[in-house]
mmCIF file with all atom_site columns, C-alpha atoms in Angstrom:
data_model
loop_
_atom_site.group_PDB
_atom_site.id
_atom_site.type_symbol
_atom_site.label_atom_id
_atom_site.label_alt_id
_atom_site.label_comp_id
_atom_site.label_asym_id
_atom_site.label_entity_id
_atom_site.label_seq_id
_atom_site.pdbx_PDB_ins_code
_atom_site.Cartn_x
_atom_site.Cartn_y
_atom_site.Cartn_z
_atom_site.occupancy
_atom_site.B_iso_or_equiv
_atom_site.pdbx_formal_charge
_atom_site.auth_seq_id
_atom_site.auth_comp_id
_atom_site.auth_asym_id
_atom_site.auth_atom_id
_atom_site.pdbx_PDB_model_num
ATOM 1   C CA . UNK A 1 1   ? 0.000   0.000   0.000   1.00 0.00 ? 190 UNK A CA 1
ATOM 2   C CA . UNK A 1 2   ? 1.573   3.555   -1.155  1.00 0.00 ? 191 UNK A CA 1
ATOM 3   C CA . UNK A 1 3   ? 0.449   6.641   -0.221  1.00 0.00 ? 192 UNK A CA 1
ATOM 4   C CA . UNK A 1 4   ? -0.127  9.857   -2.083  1.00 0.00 ? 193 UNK A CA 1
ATOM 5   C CA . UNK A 1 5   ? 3.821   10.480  -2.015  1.00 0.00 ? 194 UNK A CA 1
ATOM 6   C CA . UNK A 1 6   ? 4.963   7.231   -3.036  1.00 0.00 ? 195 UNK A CA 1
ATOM 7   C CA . UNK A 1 7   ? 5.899   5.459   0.782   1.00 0.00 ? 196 UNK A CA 1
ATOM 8   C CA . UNK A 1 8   ? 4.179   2.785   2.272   1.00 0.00 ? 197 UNK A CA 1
ATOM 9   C CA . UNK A 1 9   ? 1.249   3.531   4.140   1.00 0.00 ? 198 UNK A CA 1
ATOM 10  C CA . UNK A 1 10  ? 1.484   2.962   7.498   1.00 0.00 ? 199 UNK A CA 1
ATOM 11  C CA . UNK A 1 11  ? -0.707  2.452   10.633  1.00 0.00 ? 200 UNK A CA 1
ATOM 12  C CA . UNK A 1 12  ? -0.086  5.921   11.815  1.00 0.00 ? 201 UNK A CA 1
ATOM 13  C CA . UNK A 1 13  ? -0.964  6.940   8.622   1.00 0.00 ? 202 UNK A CA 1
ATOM 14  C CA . UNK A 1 14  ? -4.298  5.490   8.994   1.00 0.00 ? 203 UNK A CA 1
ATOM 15  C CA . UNK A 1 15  ? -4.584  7.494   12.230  1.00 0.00 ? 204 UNK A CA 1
ATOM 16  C CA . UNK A 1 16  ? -4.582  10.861  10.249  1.00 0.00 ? 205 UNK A CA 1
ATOM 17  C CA . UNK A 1 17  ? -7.368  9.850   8.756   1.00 0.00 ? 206 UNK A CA 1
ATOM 18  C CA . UNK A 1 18  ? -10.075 11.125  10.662  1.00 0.00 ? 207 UNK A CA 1
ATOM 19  C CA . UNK A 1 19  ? -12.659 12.608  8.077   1.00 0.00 ? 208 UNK A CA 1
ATOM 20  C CA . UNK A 1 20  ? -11.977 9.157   6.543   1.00 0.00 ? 209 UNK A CA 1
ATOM 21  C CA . UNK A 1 21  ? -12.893 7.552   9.548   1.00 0.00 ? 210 UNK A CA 1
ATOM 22  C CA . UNK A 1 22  ? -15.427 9.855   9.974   1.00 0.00 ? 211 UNK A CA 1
ATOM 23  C CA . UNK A 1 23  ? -17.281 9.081   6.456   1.00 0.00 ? 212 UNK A CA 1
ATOM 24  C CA . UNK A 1 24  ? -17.263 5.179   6.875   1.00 0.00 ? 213 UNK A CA 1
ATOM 25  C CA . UNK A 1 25  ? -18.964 5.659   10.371  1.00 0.00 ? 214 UNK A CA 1
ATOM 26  C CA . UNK A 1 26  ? -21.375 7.377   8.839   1.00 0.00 ? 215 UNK A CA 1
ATOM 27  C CA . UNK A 1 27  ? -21.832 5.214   5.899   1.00 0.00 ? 216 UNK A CA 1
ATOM 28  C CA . UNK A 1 28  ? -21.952 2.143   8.088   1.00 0.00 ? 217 UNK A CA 1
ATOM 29  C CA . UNK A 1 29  ? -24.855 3.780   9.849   1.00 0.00 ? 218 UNK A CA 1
ATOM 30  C CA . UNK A 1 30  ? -26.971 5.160   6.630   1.00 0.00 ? 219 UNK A CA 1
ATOM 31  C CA . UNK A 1 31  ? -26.583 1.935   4.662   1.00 0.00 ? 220 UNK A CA 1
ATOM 32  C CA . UNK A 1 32  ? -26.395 -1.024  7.952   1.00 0.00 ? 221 UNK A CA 1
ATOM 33  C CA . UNK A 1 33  ? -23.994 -4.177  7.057   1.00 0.00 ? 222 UNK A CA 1
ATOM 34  C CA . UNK A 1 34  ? -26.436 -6.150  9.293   1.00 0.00 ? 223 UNK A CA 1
ATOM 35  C CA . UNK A 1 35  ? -29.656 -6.060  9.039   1.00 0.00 ? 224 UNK A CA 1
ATOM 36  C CA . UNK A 1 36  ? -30.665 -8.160  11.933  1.00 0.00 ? 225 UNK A CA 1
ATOM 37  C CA . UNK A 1 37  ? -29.367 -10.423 14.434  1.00 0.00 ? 226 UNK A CA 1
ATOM 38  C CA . UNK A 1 38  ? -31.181 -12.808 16.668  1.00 0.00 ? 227 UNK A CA 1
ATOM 39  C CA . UNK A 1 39  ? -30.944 -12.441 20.410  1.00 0.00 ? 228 UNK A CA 1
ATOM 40  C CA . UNK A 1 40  ? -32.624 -14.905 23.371  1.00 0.00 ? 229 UNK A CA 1
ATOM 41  C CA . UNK A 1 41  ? -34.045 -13.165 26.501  1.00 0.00 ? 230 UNK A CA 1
ATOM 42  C CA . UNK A 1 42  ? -31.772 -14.640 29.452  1.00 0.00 ? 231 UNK A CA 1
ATOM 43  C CA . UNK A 1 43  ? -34.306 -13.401 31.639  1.00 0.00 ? 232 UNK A CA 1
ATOM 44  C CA . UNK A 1 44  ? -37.764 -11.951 31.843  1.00 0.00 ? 233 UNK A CA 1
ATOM 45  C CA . UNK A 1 45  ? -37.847 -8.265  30.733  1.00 0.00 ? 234 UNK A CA 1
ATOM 46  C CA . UNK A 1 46  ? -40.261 -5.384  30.181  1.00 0.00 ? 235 UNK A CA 1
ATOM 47  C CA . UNK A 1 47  ? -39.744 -3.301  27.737  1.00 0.00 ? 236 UNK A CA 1
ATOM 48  C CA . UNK A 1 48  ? -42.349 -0.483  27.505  1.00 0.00 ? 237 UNK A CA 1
ATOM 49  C CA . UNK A 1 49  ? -44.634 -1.801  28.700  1.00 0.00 ? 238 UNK A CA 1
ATOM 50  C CA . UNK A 1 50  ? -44.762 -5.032  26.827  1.00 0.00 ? 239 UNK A CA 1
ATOM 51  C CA . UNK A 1 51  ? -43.126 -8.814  29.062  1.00 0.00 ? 240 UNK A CA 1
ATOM 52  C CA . UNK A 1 52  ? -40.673 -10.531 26.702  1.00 0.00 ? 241 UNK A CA 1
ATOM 53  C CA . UNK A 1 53  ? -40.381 -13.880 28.590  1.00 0.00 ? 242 UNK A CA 1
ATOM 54  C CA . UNK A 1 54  ? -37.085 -15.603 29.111  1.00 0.00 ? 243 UNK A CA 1
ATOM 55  C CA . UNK A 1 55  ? -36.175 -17.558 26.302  1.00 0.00 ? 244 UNK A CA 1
ATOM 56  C CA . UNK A 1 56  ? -37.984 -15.546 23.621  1.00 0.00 ? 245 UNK A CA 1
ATOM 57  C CA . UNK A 1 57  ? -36.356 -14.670 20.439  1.00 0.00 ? 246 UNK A CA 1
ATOM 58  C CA . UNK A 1 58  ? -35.831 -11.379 19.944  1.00 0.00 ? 247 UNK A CA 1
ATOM 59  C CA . UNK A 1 59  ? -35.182 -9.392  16.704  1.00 0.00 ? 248 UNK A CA 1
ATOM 60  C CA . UNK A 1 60  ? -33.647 -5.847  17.120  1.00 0.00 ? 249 UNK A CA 1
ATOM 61  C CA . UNK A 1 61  ? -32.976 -4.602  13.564  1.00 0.00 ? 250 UNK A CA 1
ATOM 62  C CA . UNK A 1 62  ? -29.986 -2.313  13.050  1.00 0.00 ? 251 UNK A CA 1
ATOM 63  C CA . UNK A 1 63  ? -31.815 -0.286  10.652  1.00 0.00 ? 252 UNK A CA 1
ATOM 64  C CA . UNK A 1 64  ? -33.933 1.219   13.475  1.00 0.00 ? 253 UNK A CA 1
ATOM 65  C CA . UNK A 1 65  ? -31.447 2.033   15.585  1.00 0.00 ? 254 UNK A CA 1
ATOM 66  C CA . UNK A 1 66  ? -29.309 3.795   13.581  1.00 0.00 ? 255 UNK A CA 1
ATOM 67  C CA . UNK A 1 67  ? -32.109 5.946   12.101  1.00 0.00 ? 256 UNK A CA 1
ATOM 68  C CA . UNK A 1 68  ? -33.433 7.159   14.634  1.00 0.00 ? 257 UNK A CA 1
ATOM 69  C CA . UNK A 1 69  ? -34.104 10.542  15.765  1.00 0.00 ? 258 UNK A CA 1
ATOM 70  C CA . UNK A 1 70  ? -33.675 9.529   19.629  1.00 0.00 ? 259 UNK A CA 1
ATOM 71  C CA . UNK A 1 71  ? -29.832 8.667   18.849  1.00 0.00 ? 260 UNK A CA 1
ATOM 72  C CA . UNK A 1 72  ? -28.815 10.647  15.900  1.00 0.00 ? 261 UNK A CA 1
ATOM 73  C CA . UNK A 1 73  ? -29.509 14.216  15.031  1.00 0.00 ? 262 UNK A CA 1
ATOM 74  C CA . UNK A 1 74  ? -31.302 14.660  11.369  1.00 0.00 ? 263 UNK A CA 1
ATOM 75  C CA . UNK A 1 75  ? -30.861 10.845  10.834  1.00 0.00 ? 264 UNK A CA 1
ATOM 76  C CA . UNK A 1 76  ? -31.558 10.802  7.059   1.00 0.00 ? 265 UNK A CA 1
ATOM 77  C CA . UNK A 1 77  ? -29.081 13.132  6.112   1.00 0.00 ? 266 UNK A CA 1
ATOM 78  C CA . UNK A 1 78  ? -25.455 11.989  5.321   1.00 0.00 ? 267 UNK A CA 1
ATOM 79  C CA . UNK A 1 79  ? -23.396 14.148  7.778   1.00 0.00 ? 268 UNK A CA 1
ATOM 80  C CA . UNK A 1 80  ? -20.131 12.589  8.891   1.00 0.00 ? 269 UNK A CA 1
ATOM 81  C CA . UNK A 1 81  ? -19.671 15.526  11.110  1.00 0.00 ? 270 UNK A CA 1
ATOM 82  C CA . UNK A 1 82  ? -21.823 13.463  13.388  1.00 0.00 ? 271 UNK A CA 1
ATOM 83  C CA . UNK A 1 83  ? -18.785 11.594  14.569  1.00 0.00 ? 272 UNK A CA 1
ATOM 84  C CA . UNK A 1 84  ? -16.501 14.544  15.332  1.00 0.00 ? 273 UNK A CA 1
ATOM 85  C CA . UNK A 1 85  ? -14.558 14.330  18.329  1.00 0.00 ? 274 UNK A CA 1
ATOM 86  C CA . UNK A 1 86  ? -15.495 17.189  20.546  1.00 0.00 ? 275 UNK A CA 1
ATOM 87  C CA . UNK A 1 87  ? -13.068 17.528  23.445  1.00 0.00 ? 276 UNK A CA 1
ATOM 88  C CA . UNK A 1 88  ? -14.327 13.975  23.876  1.00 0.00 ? 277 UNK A CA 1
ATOM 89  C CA . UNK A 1 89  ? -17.921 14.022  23.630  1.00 0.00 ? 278 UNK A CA 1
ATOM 90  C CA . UNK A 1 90  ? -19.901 13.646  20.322  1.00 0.00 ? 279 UNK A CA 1
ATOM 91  C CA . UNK A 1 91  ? -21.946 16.698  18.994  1.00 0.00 ? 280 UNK A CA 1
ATOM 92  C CA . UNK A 1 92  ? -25.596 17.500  19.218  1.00 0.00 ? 281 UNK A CA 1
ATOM 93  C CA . UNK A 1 93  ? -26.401 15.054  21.379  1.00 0.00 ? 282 UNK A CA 1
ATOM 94  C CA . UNK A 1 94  ? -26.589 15.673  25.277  1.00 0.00 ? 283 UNK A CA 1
ATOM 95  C CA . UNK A 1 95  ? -23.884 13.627  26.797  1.00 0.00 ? 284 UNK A CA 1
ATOM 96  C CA . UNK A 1 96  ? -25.055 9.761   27.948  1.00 0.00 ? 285 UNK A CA 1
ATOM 97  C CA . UNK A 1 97  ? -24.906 9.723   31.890  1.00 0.00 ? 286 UNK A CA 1
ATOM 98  C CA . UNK A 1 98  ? -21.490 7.734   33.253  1.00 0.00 ? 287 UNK A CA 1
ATOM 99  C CA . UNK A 1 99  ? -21.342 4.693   33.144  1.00 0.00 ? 288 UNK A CA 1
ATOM 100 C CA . UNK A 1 100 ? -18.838 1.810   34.430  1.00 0.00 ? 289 UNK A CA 1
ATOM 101 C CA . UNK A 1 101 ? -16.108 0.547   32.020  1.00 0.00 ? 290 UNK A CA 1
ATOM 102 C CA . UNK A 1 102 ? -17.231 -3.354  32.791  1.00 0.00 ? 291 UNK A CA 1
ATOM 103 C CA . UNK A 1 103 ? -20.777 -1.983  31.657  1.00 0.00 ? 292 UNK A CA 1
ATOM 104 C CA . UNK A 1 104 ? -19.388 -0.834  28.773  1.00 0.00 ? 293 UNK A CA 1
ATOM 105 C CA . UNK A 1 105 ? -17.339 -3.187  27.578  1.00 0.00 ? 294 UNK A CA 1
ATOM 106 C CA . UNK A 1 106 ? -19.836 -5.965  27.584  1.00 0.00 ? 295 UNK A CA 1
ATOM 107 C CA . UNK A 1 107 ? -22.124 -3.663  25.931  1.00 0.00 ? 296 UNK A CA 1
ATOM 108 C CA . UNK A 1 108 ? -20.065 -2.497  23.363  1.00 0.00 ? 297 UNK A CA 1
ATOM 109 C CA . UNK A 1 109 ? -17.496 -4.806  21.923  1.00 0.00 ? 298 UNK A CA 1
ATOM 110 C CA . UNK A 1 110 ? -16.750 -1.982  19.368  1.00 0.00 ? 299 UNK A CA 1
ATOM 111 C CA . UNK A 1 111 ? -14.338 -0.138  21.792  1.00 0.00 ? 300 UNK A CA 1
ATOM 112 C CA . UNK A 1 112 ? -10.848 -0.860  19.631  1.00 0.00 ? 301 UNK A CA 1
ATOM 113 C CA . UNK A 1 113 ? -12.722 0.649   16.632  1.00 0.00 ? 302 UNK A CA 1
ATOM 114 C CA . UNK A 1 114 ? -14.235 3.311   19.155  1.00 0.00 ? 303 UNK A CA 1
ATOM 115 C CA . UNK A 1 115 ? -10.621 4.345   19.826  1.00 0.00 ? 304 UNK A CA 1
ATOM 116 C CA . UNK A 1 116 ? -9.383  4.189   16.326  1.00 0.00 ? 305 UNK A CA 1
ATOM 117 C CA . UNK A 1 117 ? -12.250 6.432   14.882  1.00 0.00 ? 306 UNK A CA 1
ATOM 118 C CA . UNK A 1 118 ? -11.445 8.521   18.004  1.00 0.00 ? 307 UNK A CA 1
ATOM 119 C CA . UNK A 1 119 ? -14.955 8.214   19.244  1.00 0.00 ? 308 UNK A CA 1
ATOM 120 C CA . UNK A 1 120 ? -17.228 6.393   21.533  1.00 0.00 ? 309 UNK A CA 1
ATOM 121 C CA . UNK A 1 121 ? -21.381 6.191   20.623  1.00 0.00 ? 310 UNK A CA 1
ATOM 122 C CA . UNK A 1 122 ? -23.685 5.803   23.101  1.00 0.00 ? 311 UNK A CA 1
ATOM 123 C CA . UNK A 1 123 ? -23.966 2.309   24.091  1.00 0.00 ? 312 UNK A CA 1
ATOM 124 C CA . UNK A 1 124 ? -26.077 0.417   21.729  1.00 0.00 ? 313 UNK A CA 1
ATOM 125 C CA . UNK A 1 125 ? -26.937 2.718   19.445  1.00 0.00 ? 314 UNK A CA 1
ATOM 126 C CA . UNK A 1 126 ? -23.689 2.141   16.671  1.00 0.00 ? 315 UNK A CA 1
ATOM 127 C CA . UNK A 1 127 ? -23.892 -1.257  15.913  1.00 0.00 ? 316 UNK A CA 1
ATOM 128 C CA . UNK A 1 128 ? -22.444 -1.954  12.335  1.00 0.00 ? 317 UNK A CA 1
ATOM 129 C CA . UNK A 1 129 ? -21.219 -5.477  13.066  1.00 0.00 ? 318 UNK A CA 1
ATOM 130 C CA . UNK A 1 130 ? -23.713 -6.248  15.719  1.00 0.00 ? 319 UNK A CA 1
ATOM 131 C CA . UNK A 1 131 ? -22.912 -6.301  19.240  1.00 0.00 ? 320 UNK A CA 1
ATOM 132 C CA . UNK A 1 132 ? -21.137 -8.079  22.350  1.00 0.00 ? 321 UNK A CA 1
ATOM 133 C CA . UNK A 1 133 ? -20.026 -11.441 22.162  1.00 0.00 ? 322 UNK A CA 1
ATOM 134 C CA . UNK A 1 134 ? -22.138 -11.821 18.794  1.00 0.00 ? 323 UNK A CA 1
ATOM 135 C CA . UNK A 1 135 ? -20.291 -8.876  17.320  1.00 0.00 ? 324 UNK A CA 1
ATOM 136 C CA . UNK A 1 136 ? -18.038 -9.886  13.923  1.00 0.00 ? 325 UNK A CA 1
ATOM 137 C CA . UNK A 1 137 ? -14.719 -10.729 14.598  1.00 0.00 ? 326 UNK A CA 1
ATOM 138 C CA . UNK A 1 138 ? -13.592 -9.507  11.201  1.00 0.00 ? 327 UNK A CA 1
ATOM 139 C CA . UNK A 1 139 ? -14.865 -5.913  12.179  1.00 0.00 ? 328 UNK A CA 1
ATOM 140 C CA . UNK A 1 140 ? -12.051 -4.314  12.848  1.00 0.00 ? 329 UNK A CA 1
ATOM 141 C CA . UNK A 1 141 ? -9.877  -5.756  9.479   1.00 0.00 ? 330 UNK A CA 1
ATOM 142 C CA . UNK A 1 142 ? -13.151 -4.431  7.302   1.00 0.00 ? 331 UNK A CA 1
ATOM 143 C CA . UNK A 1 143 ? -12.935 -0.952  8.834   1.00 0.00 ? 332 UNK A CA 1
ATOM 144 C CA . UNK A 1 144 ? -9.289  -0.967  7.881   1.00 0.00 ? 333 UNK A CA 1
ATOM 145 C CA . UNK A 1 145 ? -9.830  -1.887  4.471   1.00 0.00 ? 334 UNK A CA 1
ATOM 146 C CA . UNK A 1 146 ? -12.528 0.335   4.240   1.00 0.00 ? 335 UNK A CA 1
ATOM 147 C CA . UNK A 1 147 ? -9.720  3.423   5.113   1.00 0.00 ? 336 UNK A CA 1
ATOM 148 C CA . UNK A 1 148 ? -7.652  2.159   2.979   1.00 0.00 ? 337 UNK A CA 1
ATOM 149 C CA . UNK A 1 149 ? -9.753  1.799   -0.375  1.00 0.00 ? 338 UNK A CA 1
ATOM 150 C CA . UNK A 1 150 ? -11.096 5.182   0.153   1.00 0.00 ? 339 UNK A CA 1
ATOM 151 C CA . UNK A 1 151 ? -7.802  6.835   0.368   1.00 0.00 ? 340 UNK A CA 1
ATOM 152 C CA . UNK A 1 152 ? -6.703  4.962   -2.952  1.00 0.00 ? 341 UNK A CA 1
ATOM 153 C CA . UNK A 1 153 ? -9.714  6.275   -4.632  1.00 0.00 ? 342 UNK A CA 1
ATOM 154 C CA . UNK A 1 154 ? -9.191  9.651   -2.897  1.00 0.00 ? 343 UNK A CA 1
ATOM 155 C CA . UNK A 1 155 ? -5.717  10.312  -3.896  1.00 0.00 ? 344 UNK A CA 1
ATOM 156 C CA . UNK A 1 156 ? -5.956  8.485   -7.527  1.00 0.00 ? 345 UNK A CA 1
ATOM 157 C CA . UNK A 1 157 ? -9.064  9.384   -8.782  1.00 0.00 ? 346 UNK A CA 1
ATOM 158 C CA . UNK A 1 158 ? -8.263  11.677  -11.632 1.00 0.00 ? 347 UNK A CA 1
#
C-alpha cells in the first residue's frame, strides 16, 4: 500500500485519517452491514410496557437504531460531522450519563474501533457489526480496508 507520495502507508498513517474515519462511520450507519441479528431473553424483561419472557427470540434490527431521531440528530441526512470528536464528547447530542467501564465493555465490543475512529457512541446505538459477544470478529480488518480503499480512490481518482 503507497500513499499519495509514493511510501508505504502505514498504521499511523491510517490514524490521520479522521474525516476518513469519519465518512465510513457514517456510511456504516446510513446503509447497515447487518440487518438483523437474533438475540434470546436470558431473563424476563419489560420493555415499555410489553413482558418478553425468558427464552424468547428477539429481533432488534440495526436499521432502526441507527435511524433514529432519539440517537442521531437529522438521521436521514449523510453528515459525517456526526462523529466529530469534541473535546471527547460527540456533537448535538446531550452527553449519555457515566457509566462503568465493565458496563461498557460488555455492551459495546466496538471499543478498539471506538478508539481508532477517536470516538465512543452511546452504548447500543452504533452497531455496524452487531454487538457483544455476537459482534463480527472480522470488524475491525473491514474498517481498515474500508480506510484504505477510500484513500486509494481519494488520492488516484483523476
Amino acid at each position: 500500500m503507497k500513499s499519495k507520495d509514493g511510501k508505504s502507508l502505514t498504521w499511523a498513517d491510517t490514524k490521520r485519517m479522521p474525516l476518513t474515519s469519519r465518512v465510513i462511520q457514517e456510511t456504516m450507519r446510513v446503509a447497515s452491514i447487518l440487518s438483523f441479528t437474533f438475540r434470546e431473553a436470558v431473563e424476563d424483561v419489560e420493555y415499555e410496557g410489553y413482558l418478553i419472557p425468558k427464552g424468547w427470540k428477539v429481533l432488534p434490527l440495526f436499521r432502526n437504531i441507527h435511524h433514529s431521531p432519539d440517537n442521531f440528530a437529522d438521521p436521514e441526512k449523510f453528515d459525517p460531522s456526526r462523529f466529530e470528536v469534541s473535546q471527547g464528547a460527540l456533537p448535538r447530542r446531550p452527553a449519555p450519563p457515566p457509566i462503568s467501564i465493565s458496563r461498557l465493555s460488555s455492551s459495546c465490543r466496538q471499543i478498539t474501533f471506538c478508539r481508532l475512529l477517536q470516538v465512543a457512541p452511546k452504548p447500543n446505538t452504533f452497531m455496524p457489526f452487531g454487538n457483544g459477544s455476537h459482534s463480527c470478529p472480522g470488524n475491525e480488518l473491514a474498517k481498515l480496508e474500508m480506510l484504505v480503499l477510500l484513500h486509494h480512490l481519494t488520492i488516484k481518482y483523476r
